Coordinates of C-alpha atoms in Angstrom, one line a residue:
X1 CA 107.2 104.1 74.5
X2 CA 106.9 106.4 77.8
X3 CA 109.5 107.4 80.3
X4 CA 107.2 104.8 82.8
X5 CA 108.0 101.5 80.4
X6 CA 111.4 102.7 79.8
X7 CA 112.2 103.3 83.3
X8 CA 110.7 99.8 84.3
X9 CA 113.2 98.0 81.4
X10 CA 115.8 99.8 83.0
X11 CA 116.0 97.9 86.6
X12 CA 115.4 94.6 84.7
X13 CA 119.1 96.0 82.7
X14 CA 120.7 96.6 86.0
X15 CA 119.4 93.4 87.0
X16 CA 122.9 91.4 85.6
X17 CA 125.7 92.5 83.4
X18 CA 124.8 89.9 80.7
X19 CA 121.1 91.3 80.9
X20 CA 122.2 94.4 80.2
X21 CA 124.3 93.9 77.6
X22 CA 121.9 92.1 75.7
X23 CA 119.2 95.0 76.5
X24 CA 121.8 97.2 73.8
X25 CA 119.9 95.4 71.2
X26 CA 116.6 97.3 69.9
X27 CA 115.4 99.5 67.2
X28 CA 117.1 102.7 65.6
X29 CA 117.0 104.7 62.9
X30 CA 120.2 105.1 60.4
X31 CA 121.2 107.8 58.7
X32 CA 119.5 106.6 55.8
X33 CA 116.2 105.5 57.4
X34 CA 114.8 102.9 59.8
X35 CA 117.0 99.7 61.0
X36 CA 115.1 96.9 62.7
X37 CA 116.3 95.3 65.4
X38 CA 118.5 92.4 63.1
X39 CA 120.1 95.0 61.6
X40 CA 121.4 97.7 64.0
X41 CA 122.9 98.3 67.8
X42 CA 120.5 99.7 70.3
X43 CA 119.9 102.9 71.6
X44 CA 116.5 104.2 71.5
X45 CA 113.1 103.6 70.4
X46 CA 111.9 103.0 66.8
X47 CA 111.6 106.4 64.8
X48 CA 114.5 108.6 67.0
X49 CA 116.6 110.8 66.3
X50 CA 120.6 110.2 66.5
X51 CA 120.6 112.6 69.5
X52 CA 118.2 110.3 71.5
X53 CA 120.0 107.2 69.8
X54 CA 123.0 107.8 71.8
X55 CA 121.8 109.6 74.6
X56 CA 120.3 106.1 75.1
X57 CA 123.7 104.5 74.1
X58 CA 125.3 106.5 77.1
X59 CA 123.1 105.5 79.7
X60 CA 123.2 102.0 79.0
X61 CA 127.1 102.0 78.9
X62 CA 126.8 103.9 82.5
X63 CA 124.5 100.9 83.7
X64 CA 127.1 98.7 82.8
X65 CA 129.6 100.1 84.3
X66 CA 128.2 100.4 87.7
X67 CA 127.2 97.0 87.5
X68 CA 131.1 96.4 87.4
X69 CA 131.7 98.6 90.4
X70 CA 131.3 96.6 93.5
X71 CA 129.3 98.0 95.4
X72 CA 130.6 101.6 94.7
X73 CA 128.3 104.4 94.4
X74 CA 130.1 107.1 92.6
X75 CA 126.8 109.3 91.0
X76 CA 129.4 112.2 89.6
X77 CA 130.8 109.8 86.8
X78 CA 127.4 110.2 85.0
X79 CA 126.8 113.8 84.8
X80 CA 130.6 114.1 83.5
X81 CA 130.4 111.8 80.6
X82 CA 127.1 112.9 79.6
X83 CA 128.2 116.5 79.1
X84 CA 131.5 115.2 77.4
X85 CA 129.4 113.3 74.8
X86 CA 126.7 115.8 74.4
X87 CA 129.4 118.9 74.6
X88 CA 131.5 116.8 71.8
X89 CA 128.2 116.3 69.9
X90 CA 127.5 119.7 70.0
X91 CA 130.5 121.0 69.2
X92 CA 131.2 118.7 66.2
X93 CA 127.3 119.8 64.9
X94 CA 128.1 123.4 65.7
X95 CA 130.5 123.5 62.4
X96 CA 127.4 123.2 60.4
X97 CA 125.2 126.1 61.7
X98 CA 125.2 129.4 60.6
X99 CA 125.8 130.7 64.0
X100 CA 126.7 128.5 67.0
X101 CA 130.2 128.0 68.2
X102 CA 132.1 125.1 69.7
X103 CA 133.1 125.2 73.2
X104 CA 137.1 125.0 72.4
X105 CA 137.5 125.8 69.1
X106 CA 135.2 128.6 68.5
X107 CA 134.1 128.7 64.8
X108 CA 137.2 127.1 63.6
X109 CA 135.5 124.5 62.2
X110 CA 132.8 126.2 60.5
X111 CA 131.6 124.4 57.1
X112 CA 131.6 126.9 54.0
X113 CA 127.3 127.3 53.4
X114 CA 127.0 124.4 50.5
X115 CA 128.3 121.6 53.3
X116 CA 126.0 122.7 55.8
X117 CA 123.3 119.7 55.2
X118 CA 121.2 117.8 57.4
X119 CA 123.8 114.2 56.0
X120 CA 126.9 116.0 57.2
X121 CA 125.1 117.1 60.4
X122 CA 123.9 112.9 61.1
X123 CA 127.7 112.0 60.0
X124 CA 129.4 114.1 62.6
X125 CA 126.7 113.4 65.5
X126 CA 127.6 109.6 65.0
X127 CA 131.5 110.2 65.0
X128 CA 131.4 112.7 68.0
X129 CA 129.7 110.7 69.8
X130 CA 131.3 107.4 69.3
X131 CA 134.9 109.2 69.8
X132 CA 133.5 110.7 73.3
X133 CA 131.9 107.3 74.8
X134 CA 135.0 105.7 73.5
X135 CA 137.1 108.1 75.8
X136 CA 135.1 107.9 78.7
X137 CA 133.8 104.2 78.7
X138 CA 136.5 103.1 76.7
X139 CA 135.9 99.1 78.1
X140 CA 132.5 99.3 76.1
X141 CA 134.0 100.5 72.8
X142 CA 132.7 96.8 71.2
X143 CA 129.3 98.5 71.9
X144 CA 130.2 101.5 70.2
X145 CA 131.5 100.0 67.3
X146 CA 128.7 98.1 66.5
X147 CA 126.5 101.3 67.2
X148 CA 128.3 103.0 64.7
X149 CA 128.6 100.7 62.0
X150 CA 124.8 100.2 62.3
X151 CA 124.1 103.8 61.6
X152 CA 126.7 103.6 58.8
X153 CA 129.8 104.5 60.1
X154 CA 133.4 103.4 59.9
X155 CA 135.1 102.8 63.7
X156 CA 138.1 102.3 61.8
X157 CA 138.2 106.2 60.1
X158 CA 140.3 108.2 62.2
X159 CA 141.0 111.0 59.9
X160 CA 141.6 114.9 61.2
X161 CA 140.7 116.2 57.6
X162 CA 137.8 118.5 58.2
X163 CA 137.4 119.2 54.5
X164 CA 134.9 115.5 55.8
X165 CA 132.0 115.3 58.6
X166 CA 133.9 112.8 60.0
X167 CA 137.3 114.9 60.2
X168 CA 135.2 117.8 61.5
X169 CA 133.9 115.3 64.6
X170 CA 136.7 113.8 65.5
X171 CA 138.5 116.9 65.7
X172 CA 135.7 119.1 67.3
X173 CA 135.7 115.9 70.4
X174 CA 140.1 116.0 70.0
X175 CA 139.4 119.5 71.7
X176 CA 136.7 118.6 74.5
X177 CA 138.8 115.2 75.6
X178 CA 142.0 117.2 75.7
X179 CA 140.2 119.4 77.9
X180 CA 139.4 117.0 80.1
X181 CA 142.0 115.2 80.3
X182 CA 143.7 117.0 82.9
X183 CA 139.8 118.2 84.5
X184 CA 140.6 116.8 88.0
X185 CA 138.2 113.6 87.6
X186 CA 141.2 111.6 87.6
X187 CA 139.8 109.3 84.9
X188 CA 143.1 107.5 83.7
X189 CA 142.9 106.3 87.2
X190 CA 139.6 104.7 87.5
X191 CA 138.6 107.9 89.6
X192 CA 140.9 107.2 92.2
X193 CA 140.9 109.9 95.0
X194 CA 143.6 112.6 94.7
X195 CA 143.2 114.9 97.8
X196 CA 144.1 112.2 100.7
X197 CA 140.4 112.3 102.2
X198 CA 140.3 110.9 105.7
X199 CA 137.3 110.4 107.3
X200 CA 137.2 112.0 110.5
X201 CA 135.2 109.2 112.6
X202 CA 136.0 105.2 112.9
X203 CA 134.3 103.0 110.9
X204 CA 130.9 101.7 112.3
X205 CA 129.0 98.3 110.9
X206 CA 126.5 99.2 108.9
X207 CA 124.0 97.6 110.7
X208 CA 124.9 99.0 114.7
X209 CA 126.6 102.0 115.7
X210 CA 128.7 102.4 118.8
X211 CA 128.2 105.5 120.2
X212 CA 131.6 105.9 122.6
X213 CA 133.8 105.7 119.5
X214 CA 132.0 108.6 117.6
X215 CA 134.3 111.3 117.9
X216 CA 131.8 114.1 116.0
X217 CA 128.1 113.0 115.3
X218 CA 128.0 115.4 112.8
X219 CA 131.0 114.5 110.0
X220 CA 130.8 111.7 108.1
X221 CA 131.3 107.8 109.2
X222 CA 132.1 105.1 107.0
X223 CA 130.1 101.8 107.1
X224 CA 131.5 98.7 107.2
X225 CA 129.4 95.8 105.6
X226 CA 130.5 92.4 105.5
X227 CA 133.9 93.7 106.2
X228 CA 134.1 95.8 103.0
X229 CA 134.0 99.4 104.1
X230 CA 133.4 101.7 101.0
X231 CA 135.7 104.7 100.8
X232 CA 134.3 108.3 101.0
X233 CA 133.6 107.9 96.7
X234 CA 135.3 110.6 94.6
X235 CA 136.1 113.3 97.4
X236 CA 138.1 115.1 94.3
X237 CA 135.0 116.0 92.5
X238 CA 134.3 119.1 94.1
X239 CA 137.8 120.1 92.3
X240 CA 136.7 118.8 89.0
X241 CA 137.4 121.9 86.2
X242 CA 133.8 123.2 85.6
X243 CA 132.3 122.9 81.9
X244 CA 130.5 126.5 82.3
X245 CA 130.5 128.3 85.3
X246 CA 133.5 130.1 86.7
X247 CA 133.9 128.8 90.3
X248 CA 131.9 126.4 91.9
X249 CA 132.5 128.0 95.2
X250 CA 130.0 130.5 94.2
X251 CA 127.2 128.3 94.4
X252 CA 127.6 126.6 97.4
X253 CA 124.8 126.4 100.2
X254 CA 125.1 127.7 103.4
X255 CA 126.4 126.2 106.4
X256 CA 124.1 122.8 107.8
X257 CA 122.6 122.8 110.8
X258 CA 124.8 122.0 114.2
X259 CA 124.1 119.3 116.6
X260 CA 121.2 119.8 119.4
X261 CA 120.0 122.5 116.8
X262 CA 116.1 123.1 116.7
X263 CA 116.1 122.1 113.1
X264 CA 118.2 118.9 113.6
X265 CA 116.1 117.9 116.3
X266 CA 112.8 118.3 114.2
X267 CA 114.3 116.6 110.9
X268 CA 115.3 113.6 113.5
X269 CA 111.5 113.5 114.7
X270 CA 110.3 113.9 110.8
X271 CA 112.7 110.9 109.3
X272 CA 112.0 108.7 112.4
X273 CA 107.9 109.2 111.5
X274 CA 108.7 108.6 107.5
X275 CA 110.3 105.7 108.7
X276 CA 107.2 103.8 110.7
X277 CA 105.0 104.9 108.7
X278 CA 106.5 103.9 105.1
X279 CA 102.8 103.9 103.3
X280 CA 103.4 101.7 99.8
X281 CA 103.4 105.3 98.1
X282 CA 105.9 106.4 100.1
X283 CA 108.1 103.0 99.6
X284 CA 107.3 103.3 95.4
X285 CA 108.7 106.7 95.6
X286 CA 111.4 105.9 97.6
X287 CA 112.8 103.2 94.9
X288 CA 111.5 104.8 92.2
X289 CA 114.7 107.5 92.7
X290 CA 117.0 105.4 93.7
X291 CA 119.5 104.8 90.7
X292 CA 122.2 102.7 89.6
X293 CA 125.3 103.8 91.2
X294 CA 126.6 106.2 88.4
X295 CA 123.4 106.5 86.9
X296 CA 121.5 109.1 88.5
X297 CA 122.1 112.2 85.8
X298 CA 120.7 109.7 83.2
X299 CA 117.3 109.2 85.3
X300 CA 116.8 113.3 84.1
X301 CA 118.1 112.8 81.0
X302 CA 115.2 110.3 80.3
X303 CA 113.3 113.5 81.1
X304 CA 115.0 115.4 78.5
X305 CA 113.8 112.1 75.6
X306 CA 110.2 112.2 77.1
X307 CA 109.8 116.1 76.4
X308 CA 111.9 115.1 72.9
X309 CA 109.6 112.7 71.9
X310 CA 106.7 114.4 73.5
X311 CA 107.4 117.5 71.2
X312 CA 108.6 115.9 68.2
X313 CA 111.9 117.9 68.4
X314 CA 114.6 117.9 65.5
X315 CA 118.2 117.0 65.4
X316 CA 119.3 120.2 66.0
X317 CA 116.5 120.8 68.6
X318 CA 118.2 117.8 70.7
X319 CA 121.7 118.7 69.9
X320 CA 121.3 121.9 71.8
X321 CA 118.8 120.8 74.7
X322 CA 120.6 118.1 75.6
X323 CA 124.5 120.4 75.3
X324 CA 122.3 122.7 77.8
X325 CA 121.0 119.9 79.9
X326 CA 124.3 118.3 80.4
X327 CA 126.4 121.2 80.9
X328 CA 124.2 122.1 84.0
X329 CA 124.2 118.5 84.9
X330 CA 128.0 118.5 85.0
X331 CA 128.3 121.5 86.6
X332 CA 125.6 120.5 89.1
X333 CA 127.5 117.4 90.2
X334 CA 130.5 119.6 91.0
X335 CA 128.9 121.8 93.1
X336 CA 127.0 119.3 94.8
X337 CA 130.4 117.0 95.9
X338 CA 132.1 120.3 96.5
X339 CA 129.7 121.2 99.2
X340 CA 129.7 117.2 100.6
X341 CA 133.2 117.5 101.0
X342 CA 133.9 121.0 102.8
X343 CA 130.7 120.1 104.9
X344 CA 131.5 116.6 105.4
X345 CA 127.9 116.5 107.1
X346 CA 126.9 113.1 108.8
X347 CA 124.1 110.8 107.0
X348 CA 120.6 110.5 109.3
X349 CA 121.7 106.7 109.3
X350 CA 124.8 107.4 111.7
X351 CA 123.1 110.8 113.2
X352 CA 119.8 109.0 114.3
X353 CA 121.8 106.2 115.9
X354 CA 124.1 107.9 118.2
X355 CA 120.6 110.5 119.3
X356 CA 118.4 107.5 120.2
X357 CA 120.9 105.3 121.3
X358 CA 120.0 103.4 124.7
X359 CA 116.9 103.7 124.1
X360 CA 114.1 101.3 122.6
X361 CA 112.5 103.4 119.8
X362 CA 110.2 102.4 116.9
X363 CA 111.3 102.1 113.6
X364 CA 111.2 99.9 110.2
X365 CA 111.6 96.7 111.0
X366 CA 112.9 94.9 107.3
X367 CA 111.6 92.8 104.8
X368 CA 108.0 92.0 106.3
X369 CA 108.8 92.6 109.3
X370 CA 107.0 96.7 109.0
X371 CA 107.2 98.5 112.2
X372 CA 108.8 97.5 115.1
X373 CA 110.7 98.1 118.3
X374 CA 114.8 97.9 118.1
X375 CA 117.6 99.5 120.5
X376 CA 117.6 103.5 118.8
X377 CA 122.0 102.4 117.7
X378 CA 120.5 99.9 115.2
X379 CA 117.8 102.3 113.8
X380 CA 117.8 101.5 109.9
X381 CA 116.9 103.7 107.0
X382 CA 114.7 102.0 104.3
X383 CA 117.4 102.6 101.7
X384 CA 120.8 102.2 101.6
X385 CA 123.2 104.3 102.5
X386 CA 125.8 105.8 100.2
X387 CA 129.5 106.0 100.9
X388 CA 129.7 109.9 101.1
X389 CA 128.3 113.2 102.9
X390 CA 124.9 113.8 103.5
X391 CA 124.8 117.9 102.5
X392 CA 123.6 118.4 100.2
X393 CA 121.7 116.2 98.3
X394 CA 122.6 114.6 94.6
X395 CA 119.4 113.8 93.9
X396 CA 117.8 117.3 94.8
X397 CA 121.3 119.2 92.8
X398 CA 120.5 117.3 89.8
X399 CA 116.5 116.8 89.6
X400 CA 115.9 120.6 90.4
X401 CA 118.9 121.5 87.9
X402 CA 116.9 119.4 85.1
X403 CA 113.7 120.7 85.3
X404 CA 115.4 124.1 85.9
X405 CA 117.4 123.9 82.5
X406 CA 114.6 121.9 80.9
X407 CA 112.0 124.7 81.9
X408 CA 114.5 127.2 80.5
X409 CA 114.9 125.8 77.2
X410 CA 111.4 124.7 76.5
X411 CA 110.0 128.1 77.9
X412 CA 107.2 125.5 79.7
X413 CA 107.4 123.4 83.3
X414 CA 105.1 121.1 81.4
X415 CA 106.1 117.6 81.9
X416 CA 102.6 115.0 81.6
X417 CA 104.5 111.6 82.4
X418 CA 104.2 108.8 84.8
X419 CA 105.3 105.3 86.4
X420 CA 103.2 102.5 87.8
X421 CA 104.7 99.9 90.1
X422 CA 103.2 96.9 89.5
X423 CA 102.5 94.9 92.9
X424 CA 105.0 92.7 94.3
X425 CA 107.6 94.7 92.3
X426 CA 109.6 96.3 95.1
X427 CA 113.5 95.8 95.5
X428 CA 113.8 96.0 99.1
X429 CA 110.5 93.8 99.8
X430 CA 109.9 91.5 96.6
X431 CA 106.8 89.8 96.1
X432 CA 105.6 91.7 99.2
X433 CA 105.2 96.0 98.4
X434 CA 103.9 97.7 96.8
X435 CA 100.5 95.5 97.7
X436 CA 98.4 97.0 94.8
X437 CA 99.4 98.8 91.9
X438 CA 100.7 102.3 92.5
X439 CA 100.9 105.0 89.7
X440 CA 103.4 107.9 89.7
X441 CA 102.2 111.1 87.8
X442 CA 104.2 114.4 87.3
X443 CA 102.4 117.0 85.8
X444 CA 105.2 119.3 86.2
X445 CA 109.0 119.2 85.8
X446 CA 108.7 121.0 89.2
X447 CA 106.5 118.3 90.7
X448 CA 109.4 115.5 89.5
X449 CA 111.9 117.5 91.0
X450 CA 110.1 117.6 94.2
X451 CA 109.4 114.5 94.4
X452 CA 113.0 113.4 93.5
X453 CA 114.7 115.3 96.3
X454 CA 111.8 113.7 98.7
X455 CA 112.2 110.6 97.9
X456 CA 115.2 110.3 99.4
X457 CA 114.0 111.8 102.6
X458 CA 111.1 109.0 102.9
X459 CA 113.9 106.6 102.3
X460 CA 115.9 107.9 105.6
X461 CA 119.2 108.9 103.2
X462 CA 118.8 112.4 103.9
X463 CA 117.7 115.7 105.4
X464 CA 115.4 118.1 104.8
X465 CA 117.7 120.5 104.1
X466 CA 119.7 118.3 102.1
X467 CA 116.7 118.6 99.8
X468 CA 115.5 122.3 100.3
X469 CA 119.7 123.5 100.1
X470 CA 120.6 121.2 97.2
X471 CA 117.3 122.1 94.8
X472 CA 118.4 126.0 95.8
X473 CA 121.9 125.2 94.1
X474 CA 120.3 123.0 91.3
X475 CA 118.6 125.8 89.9
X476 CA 121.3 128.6 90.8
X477 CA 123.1 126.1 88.8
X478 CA 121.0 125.5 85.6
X479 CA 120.2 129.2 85.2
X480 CA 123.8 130.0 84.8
X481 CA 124.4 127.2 82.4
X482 CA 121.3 128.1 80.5
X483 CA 123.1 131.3 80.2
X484 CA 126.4 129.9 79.0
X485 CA 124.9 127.5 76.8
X486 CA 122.9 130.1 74.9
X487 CA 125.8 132.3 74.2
X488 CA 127.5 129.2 72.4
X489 CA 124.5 128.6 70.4
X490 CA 123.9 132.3 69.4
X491 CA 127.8 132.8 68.4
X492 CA 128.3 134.9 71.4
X493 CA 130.3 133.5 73.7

């Protein structure tokens, strides 16, 4: 199956909570050979390896979960437990190779030569795994039972005697989750924020914005919609304890532009012309990259199973491109908030409203309705608008620091997949966009990236140099990882 059918199944998962649980049945393949779909939990396609099987596992759970959240949009979530599982993965696998060594324990755990097999290897992927999602998704842990046992494990062996592949996992993972326990996410808390964030300007309804109450067009406004005003979500991640590089605060962009500035001024004009003229490309791409709201780190980690699959890569191949993925994807996320946070830079949403306000401007109209004039204060972007700072980008952070760490470790910005919208199949405009079929093709991990970052600028969630800044520290980002990563896997850090 390609990233394009996959991707499509994934917004009919996000479509309910029951549809999604149900989607966790498929194929995979046991540590003894092929299950069918009767006789196993899902988590990949027919013929993967145990890597992909719960890389797939993860990002279900993660759909799940933000299905549960209310409306909250908290994207950081996903980057931090995908490099929990795949660092706890790694590190339980790591005790079976001549020379890597685990990010806490070092070489502690390292097999004697005659133990070092490819079952041992399966047999502490499955418990590593299943120990990490059952840390950081814990409400799911039925899921990961069942996943477990279907690949032949035991959730019920807890045993720390690494003389076994399953003492060896759990207490290669004992070491990552004690690590993150006290990381700064504030997990045990259901991410609550710990720094007191208060946003600096009075709430605004999301669909109107009163300019006399603005107090600073340029920091961040919270929306009201239908009363419920999201909160600023997880200010605290900039804080978060990195999982490779030293200090966040050395990858952090440069200032934004100021209000009145040339460069505000012309990225006002260049979202305002996006906006009337939203071409069915331009709306395809625009939904295409918008994700689930804790999802978006698994949309590149779908990459990372395309160029798997592509390149028929090994268990151990995926154990250490997906540990080098999903440390820079962590990482990424941490830089990213800590910028939206010290910045606390308006969305074009609020920004375009008070600038054109008074005035009758053109603009996208709604469902149908295309282009259209409105007052400039109820200017609307063509997606929604998240509940945090505009600068810098997410989307740009993570999709340049995937194909960034992804070019790195293949050696190649090869990438060869693509997505068709069928007609009618738009979120915002069912049954009505795209009007004809419309076919997404990357032949680049560059040219997804791109387009990524872009995609949210077509969609009026951001600015130009949200994009341009935040695909800068994306791959400042991944080559630093990469770095980190590879010293790990040589024995050298």
């Amino acid at each position: 199956m390609s990233l394009s059918r996959t991707l499509i199944n994934r917004r009919h998962r996000a479509a309910t909570s029951a549809a999604m649980a149900a989607m966790l049945l498929g194929t995979a393949v046991t540590a003894g050979g092929t299950a069918t779909a009767a006789e196993s939990a899902g988590g990949g396609q027919r013929g993967d390896n145990l890597v992909l099987q719960w890389n797939q596992v993860t990002y279900d759970a993660m759909v799940k979960k933000a299905a549960q959240t209310n409306g909250l949009k908290r994207p950081p979530l996903g980057s931090r437990v995908l490099g929990i599982v795949h660092t706890c993965i790694y590190d339980a696998w790591a005790a079976y190779d001549n020379r890597a060594v685990g990010t806490q324990l070092g070489d502690d755990l390292r097999q004697p030569y005659y133990k070092r097999t490819e079952a041992n290897r399966k047999i502490a992927v499955n418990y590593a795994a299943y120990d990490a999602l059952s840390y950081v998704l814990p409400e799911f842990k039925a899921d990961f039972d069942a996943k477990l046992t279907a690949l032949g494990g035991d959730p019920a062996n807890t045993s720390r005697n690494t003389r076994t592949a399953a003492g060896v996992a759990h207490t290669a993972c004992d070491a990552v989750i004690d690590e993150r326990r006290s990381d700064g996410s504030n997990q045990e808390n259901e991410y609550a924020d710990t720094t007191g964030y208060v946003p600096f300007n009075p709430v605004q309804d999301v669909n109107v914005l009163d300019k006399s109450t603005v107090l600073d067009p340029m920091r961040w406004t919270p929306l009201s919609i239908n009363g419920f005003v999201p909160p600023f979500a997880t200010p605290q991640w900039g804080d978060v304890k990195p999982f490779a590089i030293k200090d966040p605060a050395d990858f952090m962009p440069p200032p934004p532009p100021a209000y009145g500035s040339k460069k505000l001024k012309a990225d006002i004009k260049t979202l305002m012309d996006h906006n009337v003229n939203l071409t069915d490309r331009k709306k395809v791409i625009s939904e295409y990259w918008l994700e689930n709201s804790e999802t978006p780190a698994g949309h590149q980690n779908q990459w990372a199973q395309y160029i798997s699959r592509r390149d028929r890569n090994t268990l151990g191949e995926d154990v250490k491109m997906f540990f080098t993925l999903n440390l820079a994807m962590a990482d990424a996320g941490i830089v990213a908030w800590k910028s939206k946070v010290h910045y606390d830079y308006a969305r074009p949403a609020t920004v375009i409203r008070y600038d054109q306000s008074g005035r009758q401007v053109p603009g996208y109209g709604g469902r149908g309705e295309g282009t259209k004039m409105m007052a400039g204060e109820k200017w609307f972007p063509y997606v929604t608008t998240p509940p945090f700072a505009s600068y810098v980008s997410g989307h740009a952070v993570w999709g340049a620091t995937a194909a960034e760490s992804l070019k790195l470790w293949t050696g190649s910005d090869r990438f060869g997949d693509s997505y068709t919208a069928k007609a009618g199949s738009s979120i915002y405009e069912p049954g009505l966009s795209p009007t004809s079929d419309v076919t997404l093709k990357w032949e680049t991990l560059s040219e997804a990236a791109e387009e990524d970052g872009l995609s949210r600028v077509y969609g009026g969630g951001h600015w130009t140099f949200d994009i341009d800044e935040g695909q800068k520290v994306g791959r400042k980002v991944a080559k630093a990882t990469f770095v980190a990563a590879r010293n790990y896997i040589n024995g050298t850090a």
